[in-house]
Amino acid sequence: MLQHFHVNTPLLESVSMSKMAGTAVYLKMENCQPSGSFKIRGVGHLCQQLASRSKGVVCSSGGNAGMAAAYVARKMGLPATVVVPSSTPPLVVRRLQEQGAAVKVAGKVWDDANAEALRLAETEQLTFVPPFDHPLLWEGHASVVAEAAAALGPGARPGAVLLSVGGGGLLCGVVRGLKDAGWADVPVIAMETVGADCFNAAIKAGELVTLDDITSEAKCLGAKTVCRRAFELSQSGEATIISELVTDQEALRAVQMFLDEERVLVEMACGAALAAIYSGLIPRLQAQGRLPTPLRPLLVIVCGGSSINMEQLISLQQKLQS
């Protein structure tokens, strides 16, 4: 029988966020996963399918996919190599090493690290663990919606699901999970930060776009091109996807408010989704007729993040609020 590496995370109602949104807000606390983020759902599922007889795994990551791959490989008794870009905080490198992974730094952004990980997979016969672009990852991530549906109970339906988009793996998984739950018509509000907005840029251009550079401090959203499947979902009518941007300052403010009000520290990439509530986006979307009034409860995927601690938070505050 396949073993799950992820845990069934709490679904918590936030009174303060509900007040701001004008409807009940439920938080799916993926920060509680053993690796610190939702990534373990898909990575665990993929590794079980592909890596059980492997010499080891290799993953390219700005942090969270690497943490998930390192955790799962350790549990499976496999060696793990995680290739990270030079922009990765030392905190993440240390945590990856604590999980037993060998860490290699390659290039400036994730795309550079990914090229090196693909090379290692080929030359050393390792199982390549992509951070977001694989159907097995999406299949694993879909479990987050199944859990939320079970916790909300029969007959309950969210008015929208809020999540952050980096490479688009969580978005693909959530759309699949919504279909499986019979919620295919529930809109998904896909949040990115300005400067790490490859999904929004693709929607505006009507085709996949590769950003020149990642200029946002939300480094874990830092894919220069969104996965093709995420873009196809935005165009095909299979799902209602509302793509929105917030500034780094708004994402950081959301992280700070979430820490104050919910007593949980998450990284900037997660702050992008939370900022949809804290920046007043929900009433704006209702005023534009893009969300209904009254609105059913909102489901927020608190994706978590392993690249944050108080020292990192203070450093972001100094950088972005100066």
CSV table of C-alpha atoms in Angstrom, one decimal:
chain,number,residue,atom,x,y,z
A,1,MET,CA,0.0,0.0,0.0
A,2,LEU,CA,1.3,3.5,-0.9
A,3,GLN,CA,2.3,5.5,2.1
A,4,HIS,CA,1.3,9.2,2.4
A,5,PHE,CA,4.2,11.5,3.3
A,6,HIS,CA,1.8,14.5,3.7
A,7,VAL,CA,-0.5,15.1,6.7
A,8,ASN,CA,-4.2,16.1,6.7
A,9,THR,CA,-3.7,19.8,7.6
A,10,PRO,CA,-6.1,21.9,9.7
A,11,LEU,CA,-8.9,23.9,8.1
A,12,LEU,CA,-9.3,27.0,10.4
A,13,GLU,CA,-11.9,29.8,10.2
A,14,SER,CA,-10.3,33.3,10.5
A,15,VAL,CA,-12.6,35.7,12.2
A,16,SER,CA,-10.5,38.8,11.4
A,17,MET,CA,-10.1,37.8,7.7
A,18,SER,CA,-13.8,37.0,7.4
A,19,LYS,CA,-14.6,40.5,8.6
A,20,MET,CA,-12.4,42.0,5.9
A,21,ALA,CA,-13.7,39.8,3.2
A,22,GLY,CA,-17.4,40.2,4.1
A,23,THR,CA,-17.8,36.4,4.1
A,24,ALA,CA,-16.4,33.4,6.1
A,25,VAL,CA,-12.7,32.7,5.4
A,26,TYR,CA,-11.3,29.2,5.8
A,27,LEU,CA,-7.6,28.7,5.9
A,28,LYS,CA,-6.1,25.4,4.7
A,29,MET,CA,-2.9,25.4,6.8
A,30,GLU,CA,-0.4,23.8,4.5
A,31,ASN,CA,2.4,25.5,6.5
A,32,CYS,CA,1.8,22.5,8.9
A,33,GLN,CA,3.2,20.0,6.4
A,34,PRO,CA,6.3,18.1,7.6
A,35,SER,CA,8.4,19.9,4.9
A,36,GLY,CA,6.7,23.3,5.6
A,37,SER,CA,4.6,23.6,2.5
A,38,PHE,CA,1.9,22.0,0.2
A,39,LYS,CA,4.7,20.7,-2.1
A,40,ILE,CA,5.0,17.5,-0.2
A,41,ARG,CA,1.6,16.3,-1.5
A,42,GLY,CA,2.7,16.2,-5.1
A,43,VAL,CA,6.4,15.4,-4.6
A,44,GLY,CA,5.5,12.5,-2.2
A,45,HIS,CA,3.1,11.1,-4.8
A,46,LEU,CA,5.5,11.5,-7.7
A,47,CYS,CA,8.4,9.9,-5.8
A,48,GLN,CA,6.3,6.9,-4.8
A,49,GLN,CA,5.3,6.3,-8.4
A,50,LEU,CA,8.7,6.9,-10.0
A,51,ALA,CA,11.6,6.7,-7.5
A,52,SER,CA,11.1,3.5,-5.4
A,53,ARG,CA,13.8,1.6,-7.3
A,54,SER,CA,15.9,4.7,-8.1
A,55,LYS,CA,19.6,5.5,-7.3
A,56,GLY,CA,18.4,8.7,-5.8
A,57,VAL,CA,16.4,11.9,-6.7
A,58,VAL,CA,17.4,15.3,-8.0
A,59,CYS,CA,15.3,18.4,-7.7
A,60,SER,CA,15.6,22.0,-8.8
A,61,SER,CA,14.1,24.4,-6.3
A,62,GLY,CA,14.1,27.8,-4.8
A,63,GLY,CA,13.2,26.1,-1.5
A,64,ASN,CA,9.9,24.3,-1.0
A,65,ALA,CA,10.0,21.6,-3.6
A,66,GLY,CA,13.5,20.9,-2.6
A,67,MET,CA,12.5,20.6,1.1
A,68,ALA,CA,9.7,18.2,0.1
A,69,ALA,CA,12.0,16.1,-2.1
A,70,ALA,CA,14.7,16.0,0.6
A,71,TYR,CA,12.1,14.9,3.3
A,72,VAL,CA,10.5,12.2,1.1
A,73,ALA,CA,13.9,10.9,-0.1
A,74,ARG,CA,15.1,10.6,3.5
A,75,LYS,CA,11.9,8.7,4.4
A,76,MET,CA,12.3,6.4,1.4
A,77,GLY,CA,16.0,5.8,2.2
A,78,LEU,CA,17.2,7.5,-1.0
A,79,PRO,CA,20.0,10.0,-1.5
A,80,ALA,CA,18.7,13.5,-2.6
A,81,THR,CA,20.5,16.3,-4.5
A,82,VAL,CA,18.8,19.7,-4.6
A,83,VAL,CA,20.0,22.3,-7.1
A,84,VAL,CA,19.2,25.8,-6.0
A,85,PRO,CA,19.8,29.2,-7.6
A,86,SER,CA,22.2,31.7,-5.9
A,87,SER,CA,19.3,33.8,-4.8
A,88,THR,CA,18.3,31.0,-2.3
A,89,PRO,CA,18.6,32.2,1.3
A,90,PRO,CA,21.3,30.5,3.4
A,91,LEU,CA,18.5,29.4,5.8
A,92,VAL,CA,17.0,27.2,3.1
A,93,VAL,CA,20.3,25.7,2.2
A,94,ARG,CA,20.9,24.8,5.9
A,95,ARG,CA,17.4,23.3,6.2
A,96,LEU,CA,17.9,21.2,3.1
A,97,GLN,CA,21.2,19.9,4.4
A,98,GLU,CA,19.5,19.1,7.8
A,99,GLN,CA,17.1,16.9,5.8
A,100,GLY,CA,20.1,15.0,4.5
A,101,ALA,CA,20.2,16.5,1.0
A,102,ALA,CA,23.3,17.4,-1.0
A,103,VAL,CA,22.9,21.0,-2.1
A,104,LYS,CA,24.4,22.4,-5.3
A,105,VAL,CA,24.2,26.1,-6.3
A,106,ALA,CA,23.7,26.8,-10.0
A,107,GLY,CA,22.9,30.0,-11.7
A,108,LYS,CA,21.0,33.1,-10.6
A,109,VAL,CA,17.3,32.0,-11.0
A,110,TRP,CA,15.4,28.7,-10.8
A,111,ASP,CA,15.5,28.2,-14.5
A,112,ASP,CA,19.3,28.0,-14.4
A,113,ALA,CA,19.2,25.5,-11.5
A,114,ASN,CA,16.6,23.4,-13.4
A,115,ALA,CA,18.9,23.0,-16.4
A,116,GLU,CA,21.7,21.7,-14.0
A,117,ALA,CA,19.2,19.3,-12.3
A,118,LEU,CA,18.2,17.9,-15.7
A,119,ARG,CA,21.8,17.4,-16.6
A,120,LEU,CA,22.5,15.6,-13.3
A,121,ALA,CA,19.5,13.4,-13.7
A,122,GLU,CA,20.8,12.2,-17.1
A,123,THR,CA,24.5,11.8,-16.3
A,124,GLU,CA,24.0,10.2,-12.8
A,125,GLN,CA,20.8,8.2,-13.6
A,126,LEU,CA,18.8,10.0,-10.9
A,127,THR,CA,15.0,10.4,-10.8
A,128,PHE,CA,14.2,14.0,-11.7
A,129,VAL,CA,11.7,15.6,-9.4
A,130,PRO,CA,10.2,18.7,-11.2
A,131,PRO,CA,9.0,21.3,-8.8
A,132,PHE,CA,5.7,22.1,-10.5
A,133,ASP,CA,5.3,20.7,-14.1
A,134,HIS,CA,4.2,17.1,-14.0
A,135,PRO,CA,0.7,15.4,-13.9
A,136,LEU,CA,1.7,13.3,-10.9
A,137,LEU,CA,2.5,16.4,-8.9
A,138,TRP,CA,-1.0,17.9,-9.8
A,139,GLU,CA,-2.6,14.6,-8.8
A,140,GLY,CA,-0.9,14.7,-5.4
A,141,HIS,CA,-1.8,18.4,-4.9
A,142,ALA,CA,-5.5,17.7,-5.7
A,143,SER,CA,-5.7,16.0,-2.3
A,144,VAL,CA,-5.7,19.5,-0.6
A,145,VAL,CA,-9.2,20.2,-2.1
A,146,ALA,CA,-10.5,16.7,-1.1
A,147,GLU,CA,-9.5,17.3,2.5
A,148,ALA,CA,-11.1,20.8,2.5
A,149,ALA,CA,-14.3,19.4,1.0
A,150,ALA,CA,-14.4,16.6,3.7
A,151,ALA,CA,-13.8,19.2,6.5
A,152,LEU,CA,-16.4,21.6,5.2
A,153,GLY,CA,-19.0,18.8,5.1
A,154,PRO,CA,-21.7,17.7,2.6
A,155,GLY,CA,-23.5,20.4,0.7
A,156,ALA,CA,-20.9,23.1,1.5
A,157,ARG,CA,-19.3,24.9,-1.4
A,158,PRO,CA,-16.7,27.7,-1.4
A,159,GLY,CA,-17.4,30.9,-3.2
A,160,ALA,CA,-13.8,30.9,-4.4
A,161,VAL,CA,-10.4,29.4,-3.8
A,162,LEU,CA,-7.4,31.7,-3.2
A,163,LEU,CA,-3.9,30.6,-3.9
A,164,SER,CA,-0.5,31.8,-5.0
A,165,VAL,CA,1.0,30.9,-8.4
A,166,GLY,CA,4.7,30.4,-9.0
A,167,GLY,CA,5.2,27.8,-11.7
A,168,GLY,CA,1.5,26.8,-11.6
A,169,GLY,CA,1.7,23.3,-10.0
A,170,LEU,CA,-0.6,24.1,-7.1
A,171,LEU,CA,-3.1,25.8,-9.5
A,172,CYS,CA,-3.2,22.7,-11.7
A,173,GLY,CA,-3.7,20.5,-8.7
A,174,VAL,CA,-6.4,22.6,-7.2
A,175,VAL,CA,-8.4,22.8,-10.5
A,176,ARG,CA,-8.2,19.0,-10.7
A,177,GLY,CA,-9.3,18.7,-7.0
A,178,LEU,CA,-12.2,21.0,-7.7
A,179,LYS,CA,-13.4,18.8,-10.6
A,180,ASP,CA,-13.1,15.7,-8.4
A,181,ALA,CA,-15.1,17.3,-5.6
A,182,GLY,CA,-17.9,18.4,-8.0
A,183,TRP,CA,-16.8,22.1,-7.6
A,184,ALA,CA,-15.6,22.7,-11.1
A,185,ASP,CA,-17.5,26.0,-11.4
A,186,VAL,CA,-15.9,27.4,-8.2
A,187,PRO,CA,-13.6,30.3,-9.3
A,188,VAL,CA,-9.9,30.2,-8.4
A,189,ILE,CA,-8.2,33.5,-7.6
A,190,ALA,CA,-4.6,33.1,-8.7
A,191,MET,CA,-2.3,35.6,-7.0
A,192,GLU,CA,1.3,36.6,-8.0
A,193,THR,CA,3.6,39.4,-7.0
A,194,VAL,CA,4.7,42.1,-9.5
A,195,GLY,CA,8.1,40.9,-10.8
A,196,ALA,CA,7.3,37.2,-10.4
A,197,ASP,CA,4.2,37.3,-12.6
A,198,CYS,CA,4.8,34.8,-15.4
A,199,PHE,CA,1.2,33.5,-15.3
A,200,ASN,CA,-0.4,36.9,-15.5
A,201,ALA,CA,2.0,38.0,-18.2
A,202,ALA,CA,1.0,34.8,-20.3
A,203,ILE,CA,-2.7,35.6,-19.9
A,204,LYS,CA,-2.2,39.2,-21.0
A,205,ALA,CA,-0.1,38.1,-24.0
A,206,GLY,CA,-2.4,35.2,-24.9
A,207,GLU,CA,0.6,32.8,-25.0
A,208,LEU,CA,3.3,31.5,-22.8
A,209,VAL,CA,5.8,34.3,-21.8
A,210,THR,CA,9.3,34.0,-20.4
A,211,LEU,CA,10.1,36.9,-18.0
A,212,ASP,CA,13.5,38.6,-18.5
A,213,ASP,CA,14.2,38.3,-14.8
A,214,ILE,CA,12.6,37.7,-11.4
A,215,THR,CA,12.6,41.1,-9.6
A,216,SER,CA,10.2,40.3,-6.8
A,217,GLU,CA,11.4,39.4,-3.3
A,218,ALA,CA,8.9,36.5,-3.3
A,219,LYS,CA,11.7,34.2,-4.6
A,220,CYS,CA,9.6,31.0,-4.3
A,221,LEU,CA,7.3,32.4,-6.9
A,222,GLY,CA,10.3,32.8,-9.1
A,223,ALA,CA,9.7,30.7,-12.3
A,224,LYS,CA,10.3,32.8,-15.4
A,225,THR,CA,7.7,30.7,-17.4
A,226,VAL,CA,4.5,29.2,-16.0
A,227,CYS,CA,3.8,25.5,-16.8
A,228,ARG,CA,1.9,25.0,-20.1
A,229,ARG,CA,-1.0,23.2,-18.4
A,230,ALA,CA,-1.7,26.2,-16.0
A,231,PHE,CA,-1.8,28.5,-19.1
A,232,GLU,CA,-4.1,26.1,-20.9
A,233,LEU,CA,-6.5,26.0,-18.0
A,234,SER,CA,-6.8,29.8,-18.1
A,235,GLN,CA,-7.7,29.7,-21.7
A,236,SER,CA,-9.8,26.6,-22.1
A,237,GLY,CA,-12.9,27.4,-20.0
A,238,GLU,CA,-12.3,24.2,-17.9
A,239,ALA,CA,-11.9,26.5,-14.9
A,240,THR,CA,-12.8,30.0,-13.9
A,241,ILE,CA,-9.4,31.6,-13.1
A,242,ILE,CA,-9.1,35.2,-11.9
A,243,SER,CA,-5.4,36.3,-12.2
A,244,GLU,CA,-4.4,39.2,-10.0
A,245,LEU,CA,-1.2,40.9,-8.9
A,246,VAL,CA,0.0,42.5,-5.7
A,247,THR,CA,3.2,44.4,-4.9
A,248,ASP,CA,5.9,43.0,-2.8
A,249,GLN,CA,5.0,45.6,-0.2
A,250,GLU,CA,1.4,44.3,-0.1
A,251,ALA,CA,2.6,40.6,0.1
A,252,LEU,CA,4.9,41.5,3.0
A,253,ARG,CA,2.2,43.5,4.8
A,254,ALA,CA,0.0,40.4,4.5
A,255,VAL,CA,2.8,38.2,6.0
A,256,GLN,CA,3.0,40.7,8.9
A,257,MET,CA,-0.7,40.9,9.5
A,258,PHE,CA,-1.1,37.1,9.3
A,259,LEU,CA,1.7,36.7,11.9
A,260,ASP,CA,0.0,39.3,14.2
A,261,GLU,CA,-3.6,37.9,13.8
A,262,GLU,CA,-3.2,34.2,13.2
A,263,ARG,CA,0.2,33.7,15.0
A,264,VAL,CA,1.7,32.0,12.0
A,265,LEU,CA,4.8,33.1,10.0
A,266,VAL,CA,4.7,32.3,6.3
A,267,GLU,CA,6.9,33.4,3.4
A,268,MET,CA,6.3,36.2,0.9
A,269,ALA,CA,5.1,33.7,-1.8
A,270,CYS,CA,2.3,32.7,0.5
A,271,GLY,CA,1.7,36.4,1.4
A,272,ALA,CA,0.6,37.0,-2.2
A,273,ALA,CA,-2.5,34.8,-1.6
A,274,LEU,CA,-3.2,36.3,1.8
A,275,ALA,CA,-2.9,39.8,0.3
A,276,ALA,CA,-6.1,39.1,-1.7
A,277,ILE,CA,-7.9,39.4,1.6
A,278,TYR,CA,-5.8,42.0,3.4
A,279,SER,CA,-5.5,44.4,0.4
A,280,GLY,CA,-9.3,44.6,-0.1
A,281,LEU,CA,-9.3,42.7,-3.4
A,282,ILE,CA,-12.4,40.6,-2.7
A,283,PRO,CA,-14.9,43.6,-2.5
A,284,ARG,CA,-13.2,45.1,-5.6
A,285,LEU,CA,-13.8,41.9,-7.6
A,286,GLN,CA,-17.4,41.9,-6.3
A,287,ALA,CA,-17.8,45.6,-7.4
A,288,GLN,CA,-16.5,44.7,-10.8
A,289,GLY,CA,-19.0,41.8,-11.1
A,290,ARG,CA,-16.2,39.2,-11.2
A,291,LEU,CA,-17.3,37.6,-7.9
A,292,PRO,CA,-21.0,37.3,-6.8
A,293,THR,CA,-22.6,39.3,-3.9
A,294,PRO,CA,-23.4,37.8,-1.4
A,295,LEU,CA,-20.3,35.5,-1.6
A,296,ARG,CA,-20.1,31.9,-0.2
A,297,PRO,CA,-17.1,31.2,2.1
A,298,LEU,CA,-13.6,31.6,0.8
A,299,LEU,CA,-11.1,28.9,0.9
A,300,VAL,CA,-7.5,30.2,1.2
A,301,ILE,CA,-4.6,27.8,0.6
A,302,VAL,CA,-2.0,28.9,3.1
A,303,CYS,CA,0.9,27.3,1.1
A,304,GLY,CA,3.4,27.9,3.9
A,305,GLY,CA,7.1,28.2,3.1
A,306,SER,CA,10.5,27.1,4.4
A,307,SER,CA,12.5,30.2,3.5
A,308,ILE,CA,11.3,32.4,6.3
A,309,ASN,CA,12.3,33.1,9.9
A,310,MET,CA,12.4,36.2,12.0
A,311,GLU,CA,15.8,37.3,10.7
A,312,GLN,CA,14.6,36.9,7.1
A,313,LEU,CA,11.4,38.8,7.9
A,314,ILE,CA,13.4,41.7,9.4
A,315,SER,CA,15.7,41.8,6.4
A,316,LEU,CA,12.6,41.9,4.0
A,317,GLN,CA,11.1,44.7,6.1
A,318,GLN,CA,14.3,46.8,5.9
A,319,LYS,CA,14.6,46.2,2.1
A,320,LEU,CA,11.0,46.9,1.2
A,321,GLN,CA,9.9,49.5,3.7
A,322,SER,CA,13.0,51.8,3.5
